[in-house]
mmCIF file with all atom_site columns, C-alpha atoms in Angstrom:
data_model
loop_
_atom_site.group_PDB
_atom_site.id
_atom_site.type_symbol
_atom_site.label_atom_id
_atom_site.label_alt_id
_atom_site.label_comp_id
_atom_site.label_asym_id
_atom_site.label_entity_id
_atom_site.label_seq_id
_atom_site.pdbx_PDB_ins_code
_atom_site.Cartn_x
_atom_site.Cartn_y
_atom_site.Cartn_z
_atom_site.occupancy
_atom_site.B_iso_or_equiv
_atom_site.pdbx_formal_charge
_atom_site.auth_seq_id
_atom_site.auth_comp_id
_atom_site.auth_asym_id
_atom_site.auth_atom_id
_atom_site.pdbx_PDB_model_num
ATOM 1   C CA . UNK A 1 1   ? 48.204 249.711 -48.824 1.00 0.00 ? 30  UNK A CA 1
ATOM 2   C CA . UNK A 1 2   ? 51.512 247.814 -48.950 1.00 0.00 ? 31  UNK A CA 1
ATOM 3   C CA . UNK A 1 3   ? 50.334 245.102 -46.544 1.00 0.00 ? 32  UNK A CA 1
ATOM 4   C CA . UNK A 1 4   ? 47.203 244.616 -48.637 1.00 0.00 ? 33  UNK A CA 1
ATOM 5   C CA . UNK A 1 5   ? 49.198 244.414 -51.838 1.00 0.00 ? 34  UNK A CA 1
ATOM 6   C CA . UNK A 1 6   ? 51.534 241.802 -50.334 1.00 0.00 ? 35  UNK A CA 1
ATOM 7   C CA . UNK A 1 7   ? 48.520 239.711 -49.393 1.00 0.00 ? 36  UNK A CA 1
ATOM 8   C CA . UNK A 1 8   ? 47.694 239.202 -53.071 1.00 0.00 ? 37  UNK A CA 1
ATOM 9   C CA . UNK A 1 9   ? 51.052 237.523 -53.710 1.00 0.00 ? 38  UNK A CA 1
ATOM 10  C CA . UNK A 1 10  ? 50.550 233.791 -54.412 1.00 0.00 ? 39  UNK A CA 1
ATOM 11  C CA . UNK A 1 11  ? 54.221 233.240 -53.615 1.00 0.00 ? 40  UNK A CA 1
ATOM 12  C CA . UNK A 1 12  ? 53.833 234.725 -50.128 1.00 0.00 ? 41  UNK A CA 1
ATOM 13  C CA . UNK A 1 13  ? 50.673 232.709 -49.444 1.00 0.00 ? 42  UNK A CA 1
ATOM 14  C CA . UNK A 1 14  ? 52.366 229.485 -50.587 1.00 0.00 ? 43  UNK A CA 1
ATOM 15  C CA . UNK A 1 15  ? 55.803 229.890 -49.041 1.00 0.00 ? 44  UNK A CA 1
ATOM 16  C CA . UNK A 1 16  ? 54.912 231.736 -45.826 1.00 0.00 ? 45  UNK A CA 1
ATOM 17  C CA . UNK A 1 17  ? 51.291 230.999 -44.907 1.00 0.00 ? 46  UNK A CA 1
ATOM 18  C CA . UNK A 1 18  ? 51.791 232.053 -41.274 1.00 0.00 ? 47  UNK A CA 1
ATOM 19  C CA . UNK A 1 19  ? 53.134 235.456 -42.378 1.00 0.00 ? 48  UNK A CA 1
ATOM 20  C CA . UNK A 1 20  ? 50.171 235.784 -44.763 1.00 0.00 ? 49  UNK A CA 1
ATOM 21  C CA . UNK A 1 21  ? 47.748 235.102 -41.876 1.00 0.00 ? 50  UNK A CA 1
ATOM 22  C CA . UNK A 1 22  ? 49.507 237.521 -39.514 1.00 0.00 ? 51  UNK A CA 1
ATOM 23  C CA . UNK A 1 23  ? 49.717 240.310 -42.093 1.00 0.00 ? 52  UNK A CA 1
ATOM 24  C CA . UNK A 1 24  ? 46.084 239.617 -42.933 1.00 0.00 ? 53  UNK A CA 1
ATOM 25  C CA . UNK A 1 25  ? 45.058 240.110 -39.312 1.00 0.00 ? 54  UNK A CA 1
ATOM 26  C CA . UNK A 1 26  ? 46.951 243.412 -39.198 1.00 0.00 ? 55  UNK A CA 1
ATOM 27  C CA . UNK A 1 27  ? 45.353 244.454 -42.496 1.00 0.00 ? 56  UNK A CA 1
ATOM 28  C CA . UNK A 1 28  ? 41.873 243.597 -41.224 1.00 0.00 ? 57  UNK A CA 1
ATOM 29  C CA . UNK A 1 29  ? 42.369 245.487 -37.944 1.00 0.00 ? 58  UNK A CA 1
ATOM 30  C CA . UNK A 1 30  ? 43.636 248.535 -39.845 1.00 0.00 ? 59  UNK A CA 1
ATOM 31  C CA . UNK A 1 31  ? 40.692 248.247 -42.241 1.00 0.00 ? 60  UNK A CA 1
ATOM 32  C CA . UNK A 1 32  ? 38.225 248.305 -39.354 1.00 0.00 ? 61  UNK A CA 1
ATOM 33  C CA . UNK A 1 33  ? 40.011 251.301 -37.808 1.00 0.00 ? 62  UNK A CA 1
ATOM 34  C CA . UNK A 1 34  ? 39.974 253.151 -41.151 1.00 0.00 ? 63  UNK A CA 1
ATOM 35  C CA . UNK A 1 35  ? 36.304 252.387 -41.770 1.00 0.00 ? 64  UNK A CA 1
ATOM 36  C CA . UNK A 1 36  ? 35.255 253.594 -38.332 1.00 0.00 ? 65  UNK A CA 1
ATOM 37  C CA . UNK A 1 37  ? 37.652 256.567 -38.508 1.00 0.00 ? 66  UNK A CA 1
ATOM 38  C CA . UNK A 1 38  ? 36.338 257.561 -41.924 1.00 0.00 ? 67  UNK A CA 1
ATOM 39  C CA . UNK A 1 39  ? 32.797 257.742 -40.604 1.00 0.00 ? 68  UNK A CA 1
ATOM 40  C CA . UNK A 1 40  ? 33.879 259.733 -37.537 1.00 0.00 ? 69  UNK A CA 1
ATOM 41  C CA . UNK A 1 41  ? 35.896 262.146 -39.677 1.00 0.00 ? 70  UNK A CA 1
ATOM 42  C CA . UNK A 1 42  ? 33.086 262.645 -42.177 1.00 0.00 ? 71  UNK A CA 1
ATOM 43  C CA . UNK A 1 43  ? 30.463 263.250 -39.512 1.00 0.00 ? 72  UNK A CA 1
ATOM 44  C CA . UNK A 1 44  ? 32.631 265.660 -37.499 1.00 0.00 ? 73  UNK A CA 1
ATOM 45  C CA . UNK A 1 45  ? 34.825 267.399 -40.099 1.00 0.00 ? 74  UNK A CA 1
ATOM 46  C CA . UNK A 1 46  ? 33.191 266.796 -43.483 1.00 0.00 ? 75  UNK A CA 1
ATOM 47  C CA . UNK A 1 47  ? 33.713 269.535 -46.073 1.00 0.00 ? 76  UNK A CA 1
ATOM 48  C CA . UNK A 1 48  ? 30.445 269.167 -47.978 1.00 0.00 ? 77  UNK A CA 1
ATOM 49  C CA . UNK A 1 49  ? 27.962 268.471 -45.227 1.00 0.00 ? 78  UNK A CA 1
ATOM 50  C CA . UNK A 1 50  ? 25.335 265.776 -45.328 1.00 0.00 ? 79  UNK A CA 1
ATOM 51  C CA . UNK A 1 51  ? 25.744 265.151 -49.057 1.00 0.00 ? 80  UNK A CA 1
ATOM 52  C CA . UNK A 1 52  ? 29.343 264.064 -48.409 1.00 0.00 ? 81  UNK A CA 1
ATOM 53  C CA . UNK A 1 53  ? 28.496 262.189 -45.243 1.00 0.00 ? 82  UNK A CA 1
ATOM 54  C CA . UNK A 1 54  ? 25.927 259.949 -46.958 1.00 0.00 ? 83  UNK A CA 1
ATOM 55  C CA . UNK A 1 55  ? 28.328 258.276 -49.437 1.00 0.00 ? 84  UNK A CA 1
ATOM 56  C CA . UNK A 1 56  ? 31.086 258.181 -46.827 1.00 0.00 ? 85  UNK A CA 1
ATOM 57  C CA . UNK A 1 57  ? 28.917 256.345 -44.297 1.00 0.00 ? 86  UNK A CA 1
ATOM 58  C CA . UNK A 1 58  ? 27.456 254.087 -47.009 1.00 0.00 ? 87  UNK A CA 1
ATOM 59  C CA . UNK A 1 59  ? 30.822 253.012 -48.393 1.00 0.00 ? 88  UNK A CA 1
ATOM 60  C CA . UNK A 1 60  ? 32.401 252.824 -44.928 1.00 0.00 ? 89  UNK A CA 1
ATOM 61  C CA . UNK A 1 61  ? 29.620 250.422 -43.922 1.00 0.00 ? 90  UNK A CA 1
ATOM 62  C CA . UNK A 1 62  ? 30.387 248.325 -47.012 1.00 0.00 ? 91  UNK A CA 1
ATOM 63  C CA . UNK A 1 63  ? 34.107 248.516 -46.234 1.00 0.00 ? 92  UNK A CA 1
ATOM 64  C CA . UNK A 1 64  ? 33.538 247.283 -42.678 1.00 0.00 ? 93  UNK A CA 1
ATOM 65  C CA . UNK A 1 65  ? 31.125 244.565 -43.859 1.00 0.00 ? 94  UNK A CA 1
ATOM 66  C CA . UNK A 1 66  ? 33.616 243.364 -46.498 1.00 0.00 ? 95  UNK A CA 1
ATOM 67  C CA . UNK A 1 67  ? 36.327 243.293 -43.823 1.00 0.00 ? 96  UNK A CA 1
ATOM 68  C CA . UNK A 1 68  ? 34.217 241.179 -41.484 1.00 0.00 ? 97  UNK A CA 1
ATOM 69  C CA . UNK A 1 69  ? 33.128 238.858 -44.315 1.00 0.00 ? 98  UNK A CA 1
ATOM 70  C CA . UNK A 1 70  ? 36.731 238.429 -45.471 1.00 0.00 ? 99  UNK A CA 1
ATOM 71  C CA . UNK A 1 71  ? 37.745 237.451 -41.953 1.00 0.00 ? 100 UNK A CA 1
ATOM 72  C CA . UNK A 1 72  ? 34.842 235.078 -41.303 1.00 0.00 ? 101 UNK A CA 1
ATOM 73  C CA . UNK A 1 73  ? 35.205 233.284 -44.642 1.00 0.00 ? 102 UNK A CA 1
ATOM 74  C CA . UNK A 1 74  ? 38.940 232.822 -44.048 1.00 0.00 ? 103 UNK A CA 1
ATOM 75  C CA . UNK A 1 75  ? 38.229 231.381 -40.591 1.00 0.00 ? 104 UNK A CA 1
ATOM 76  C CA . UNK A 1 76  ? 35.760 228.949 -42.177 1.00 0.00 ? 105 UNK A CA 1
ATOM 77  C CA . UNK A 1 77  ? 38.391 228.013 -44.776 1.00 0.00 ? 106 UNK A CA 1
ATOM 78  C CA . UNK A 1 78  ? 36.145 229.293 -47.570 1.00 0.00 ? 107 UNK A CA 1
ATOM 79  C CA . UNK A 1 79  ? 39.143 230.694 -49.388 1.00 0.00 ? 108 UNK A CA 1
ATOM 80  C CA . UNK A 1 80  ? 37.454 231.520 -52.698 1.00 0.00 ? 109 UNK A CA 1
ATOM 81  C CA . UNK A 1 81  ? 34.828 233.623 -50.908 1.00 0.00 ? 110 UNK A CA 1
ATOM 82  C CA . UNK A 1 82  ? 37.571 235.128 -48.703 1.00 0.00 ? 111 UNK A CA 1
ATOM 83  C CA . UNK A 1 83  ? 39.521 236.138 -51.819 1.00 0.00 ? 112 UNK A CA 1
ATOM 84  C CA . UNK A 1 84  ? 36.470 237.855 -53.303 1.00 0.00 ? 113 UNK A CA 1
ATOM 85  C CA . UNK A 1 85  ? 35.563 239.764 -50.132 1.00 0.00 ? 114 UNK A CA 1
ATOM 86  C CA . UNK A 1 86  ? 39.126 240.969 -49.655 1.00 0.00 ? 115 UNK A CA 1
ATOM 87  C CA . UNK A 1 87  ? 39.306 242.141 -53.291 1.00 0.00 ? 116 UNK A CA 1
ATOM 88  C CA . UNK A 1 88  ? 36.172 244.223 -52.675 1.00 0.00 ? 117 UNK A CA 1
ATOM 89  C CA . UNK A 1 89  ? 37.638 245.531 -49.422 1.00 0.00 ? 118 UNK A CA 1
ATOM 90  C CA . UNK A 1 90  ? 40.917 246.495 -51.085 1.00 0.00 ? 119 UNK A CA 1
ATOM 91  C CA . UNK A 1 91  ? 39.083 248.147 -53.988 1.00 0.00 ? 120 UNK A CA 1
ATOM 92  C CA . UNK A 1 92  ? 37.146 250.368 -51.595 1.00 0.00 ? 121 UNK A CA 1
ATOM 93  C CA . UNK A 1 93  ? 40.351 251.229 -49.743 1.00 0.00 ? 122 UNK A CA 1
ATOM 94  C CA . UNK A 1 94  ? 41.944 252.319 -53.002 1.00 0.00 ? 123 UNK A CA 1
ATOM 95  C CA . UNK A 1 95  ? 38.787 254.276 -53.805 1.00 0.00 ? 124 UNK A CA 1
ATOM 96  C CA . UNK A 1 96  ? 40.096 257.222 -51.813 1.00 0.00 ? 125 UNK A CA 1
ATOM 97  C CA . UNK A 1 97  ? 42.781 257.661 -54.490 1.00 0.00 ? 126 UNK A CA 1
ATOM 98  C CA . UNK A 1 98  ? 40.239 257.279 -57.288 1.00 0.00 ? 127 UNK A CA 1
ATOM 99  C CA . UNK A 1 99  ? 38.119 259.983 -55.674 1.00 0.00 ? 128 UNK A CA 1
ATOM 100 C CA . UNK A 1 100 ? 41.073 262.384 -55.972 1.00 0.00 ? 129 UNK A CA 1
ATOM 101 C CA . UNK A 1 101 ? 41.359 261.607 -59.686 1.00 0.00 ? 130 UNK A CA 1
ATOM 102 C CA . UNK A 1 102 ? 37.669 262.346 -60.196 1.00 0.00 ? 131 UNK A CA 1
ATOM 103 C CA . UNK A 1 103 ? 37.958 265.634 -58.254 1.00 0.00 ? 132 UNK A CA 1
ATOM 104 C CA . UNK A 1 104 ? 40.671 266.814 -60.649 1.00 0.00 ? 133 UNK A CA 1
ATOM 105 C CA . UNK A 1 105 ? 38.867 265.466 -63.711 1.00 0.00 ? 134 UNK A CA 1
ATOM 106 C CA . UNK A 1 106 ? 35.582 267.176 -62.790 1.00 0.00 ? 135 UNK A CA 1
ATOM 107 C CA . UNK A 1 107 ? 37.373 270.367 -61.800 1.00 0.00 ? 136 UNK A CA 1
ATOM 108 C CA . UNK A 1 108 ? 38.826 270.727 -65.301 1.00 0.00 ? 137 UNK A CA 1
ATOM 109 C CA . UNK A 1 109 ? 35.926 269.359 -67.347 1.00 0.00 ? 138 UNK A CA 1
ATOM 110 C CA . UNK A 1 110 ? 32.843 270.814 -65.620 1.00 0.00 ? 139 UNK A CA 1
ATOM 111 C CA . UNK A 1 111 ? 31.740 274.042 -64.016 1.00 0.00 ? 140 UNK A CA 1
ATOM 112 C CA . UNK A 1 112 ? 30.112 272.501 -60.957 1.00 0.00 ? 141 UNK A CA 1
ATOM 113 C CA . UNK A 1 113 ? 30.835 273.847 -57.490 1.00 0.00 ? 142 UNK A CA 1
ATOM 114 C CA . UNK A 1 114 ? 33.579 272.312 -55.372 1.00 0.00 ? 143 UNK A CA 1
ATOM 115 C CA . UNK A 1 115 ? 30.929 270.896 -53.029 1.00 0.00 ? 144 UNK A CA 1
ATOM 116 C CA . UNK A 1 116 ? 29.077 269.168 -55.876 1.00 0.00 ? 145 UNK A CA 1
ATOM 117 C CA . UNK A 1 117 ? 32.412 268.038 -57.314 1.00 0.00 ? 146 UNK A CA 1
ATOM 118 C CA . UNK A 1 118 ? 33.374 266.364 -54.024 1.00 0.00 ? 147 UNK A CA 1
ATOM 119 C CA . UNK A 1 119 ? 30.008 264.635 -53.635 1.00 0.00 ? 148 UNK A CA 1
ATOM 120 C CA . UNK A 1 120 ? 30.029 263.355 -57.232 1.00 0.00 ? 149 UNK A CA 1
ATOM 121 C CA . UNK A 1 121 ? 33.657 262.269 -56.887 1.00 0.00 ? 150 UNK A CA 1
ATOM 122 C CA . UNK A 1 122 ? 32.895 260.287 -53.726 1.00 0.00 ? 151 UNK A CA 1
ATOM 123 C CA . UNK A 1 123 ? 30.141 258.329 -55.467 1.00 0.00 ? 152 UNK A CA 1
ATOM 124 C CA . UNK A 1 124 ? 32.121 257.918 -58.700 1.00 0.00 ? 153 UNK A CA 1
ATOM 125 C CA . UNK A 1 125 ? 35.422 256.955 -57.059 1.00 0.00 ? 154 UNK A CA 1
ATOM 126 C CA . UNK A 1 126 ? 34.129 254.210 -54.810 1.00 0.00 ? 155 UNK A CA 1
ATOM 127 C CA . UNK A 1 127 ? 31.585 252.918 -57.325 1.00 0.00 ? 156 UNK A CA 1
ATOM 128 C CA . UNK A 1 128 ? 34.177 252.751 -60.113 1.00 0.00 ? 157 UNK A CA 1
ATOM 129 C CA . UNK A 1 129 ? 36.520 250.726 -57.925 1.00 0.00 ? 158 UNK A CA 1
ATOM 130 C CA . UNK A 1 130 ? 33.759 248.329 -56.885 1.00 0.00 ? 159 UNK A CA 1
ATOM 131 C CA . UNK A 1 131 ? 32.729 247.794 -60.511 1.00 0.00 ? 160 UNK A CA 1
ATOM 132 C CA . UNK A 1 132 ? 36.332 247.096 -61.519 1.00 0.00 ? 161 UNK A CA 1
ATOM 133 C CA . UNK A 1 133 ? 36.690 244.711 -58.554 1.00 0.00 ? 162 UNK A CA 1
ATOM 134 C CA . UNK A 1 134 ? 33.528 242.814 -59.539 1.00 0.00 ? 163 UNK A CA 1
ATOM 135 C CA . UNK A 1 135 ? 34.702 242.528 -63.140 1.00 0.00 ? 164 UNK A CA 1
ATOM 136 C CA . UNK A 1 136 ? 38.076 241.232 -61.921 1.00 0.00 ? 165 UNK A CA 1
ATOM 137 C CA . UNK A 1 137 ? 36.378 238.731 -59.617 1.00 0.00 ? 166 UNK A CA 1
ATOM 138 C CA . UNK A 1 138 ? 34.176 237.449 -62.438 1.00 0.00 ? 167 UNK A CA 1
ATOM 139 C CA . UNK A 1 139 ? 37.083 237.188 -64.895 1.00 0.00 ? 168 UNK A CA 1
ATOM 140 C CA . UNK A 1 140 ? 39.353 235.342 -62.460 1.00 0.00 ? 169 UNK A CA 1
ATOM 141 C CA . UNK A 1 141 ? 36.910 233.279 -60.385 1.00 0.00 ? 170 UNK A CA 1
ATOM 142 C CA . UNK A 1 142 ? 37.294 230.045 -62.360 1.00 0.00 ? 171 UNK A CA 1
ATOM 143 C CA . UNK A 1 143 ? 41.090 230.175 -62.329 1.00 0.00 ? 172 UNK A CA 1
ATOM 144 C CA . UNK A 1 144 ? 41.166 231.103 -58.638 1.00 0.00 ? 173 UNK A CA 1
ATOM 145 C CA . UNK A 1 145 ? 38.762 228.286 -57.765 1.00 0.00 ? 174 UNK A CA 1
ATOM 146 C CA . UNK A 1 146 ? 40.976 225.847 -59.636 1.00 0.00 ? 175 UNK A CA 1
ATOM 147 C CA . UNK A 1 147 ? 44.093 227.038 -57.793 1.00 0.00 ? 176 UNK A CA 1
ATOM 148 C CA . UNK A 1 148 ? 42.373 226.817 -54.456 1.00 0.00 ? 177 UNK A CA 1
ATOM 149 C CA . UNK A 1 149 ? 40.997 223.330 -55.160 1.00 0.00 ? 178 UNK A CA 1
ATOM 150 C CA . UNK A 1 150 ? 44.226 222.160 -56.825 1.00 0.00 ? 179 UNK A CA 1
ATOM 151 C CA . UNK A 1 151 ? 42.715 221.394 -60.238 1.00 0.00 ? 180 UNK A CA 1
ATOM 152 C CA . UNK A 1 152 ? 43.337 222.853 -63.659 1.00 0.00 ? 181 UNK A CA 1
ATOM 153 C CA . UNK A 1 153 ? 40.880 225.596 -64.694 1.00 0.00 ? 182 UNK A CA 1
ATOM 154 C CA . UNK A 1 154 ? 40.407 223.894 -68.051 1.00 0.00 ? 183 UNK A CA 1
ATOM 155 C CA . UNK A 1 155 ? 39.681 220.543 -66.473 1.00 0.00 ? 184 UNK A CA 1
ATOM 156 C CA . UNK A 1 156 ? 36.035 219.713 -66.748 1.00 0.00 ? 185 UNK A CA 1
ATOM 157 C CA . UNK A 1 157 ? 34.312 217.131 -64.681 1.00 0.00 ? 186 UNK A CA 1
ATOM 158 C CA . UNK A 1 158 ? 33.961 213.883 -66.610 1.00 0.00 ? 187 UNK A CA 1
ATOM 159 C CA . UNK A 1 159 ? 30.574 213.412 -68.162 1.00 0.00 ? 188 UNK A CA 1
ATOM 160 C CA . UNK A 1 160 ? 28.636 210.503 -66.779 1.00 0.00 ? 189 UNK A CA 1
ATOM 161 C CA . UNK A 1 161 ? 28.262 207.598 -69.154 1.00 0.00 ? 190 UNK A CA 1
ATOM 162 C CA . UNK A 1 162 ? 24.749 207.163 -70.449 1.00 0.00 ? 191 UNK A CA 1
ATOM 163 C CA . UNK A 1 163 ? 22.829 204.310 -68.957 1.00 0.00 ? 192 UNK A CA 1
ATOM 164 C CA . UNK A 1 164 ? 21.913 201.802 -71.628 1.00 0.00 ? 193 UNK A CA 1
ATOM 165 C CA . UNK A 1 165 ? 18.772 199.926 -71.051 1.00 0.00 ? 194 UNK A CA 1
ATOM 166 C CA . UNK A 1 166 ? 18.053 196.594 -72.512 1.00 0.00 ? 195 UNK A CA 1
ATOM 167 C CA . UNK A 1 167 ? 15.076 196.642 -74.810 1.00 0.00 ? 196 UNK A CA 1
ATOM 168 C CA . UNK A 1 168 ? 12.045 195.144 -73.245 1.00 0.00 ? 197 UNK A CA 1
ATOM 169 C CA . UNK A 1 169 ? 10.971 191.856 -74.680 1.00 0.00 ? 198 UNK A CA 1
ATOM 170 C CA . UNK A 1 170 ? 7.317  191.657 -75.497 1.00 0.00 ? 199 UNK A CA 1
ATOM 171 C CA . UNK A 1 171 ? 5.610  188.510 -74.438 1.00 0.00 ? 200 UNK A CA 1
ATOM 172 C CA . UNK A 1 172 ? 2.710  187.197 -76.387 1.00 0.00 ? 201 UNK A CA 1
#
């Protein structure tokens, strides 16, 4: 979690790009290990059976895909896309904490069984974090694109000047 949080620091990226890349590689390797480990744990030790395994495998697959996409876009120097994939990845990673909040919330506000609570919390926790991540991406995309390209977010491309045509002269 700490390595991922450090990666969002513009100061770190600017002043120590090599450290940012190396920490990023560590973060991505840990993300892959966690995604694969989460699936293995859910399949072998899950508390709520298949109904828990389905969202775990689904979101773990997304987590792994986001990790791979974050890496490949960074390698291609597509830094805006890299930023967006890593935000999604980080949001899913933090989803485990959000799931815990939903478990407690549902425990005290509903009368559903613990099994149903866990299943609902899995879907709600990861989905909530992905929605928040997408909103954040949409709200900050223009500013991030400007920073990455080195332009001001309020700078608009100059409008092309209209082409003035000379009136045609009619010949009689």
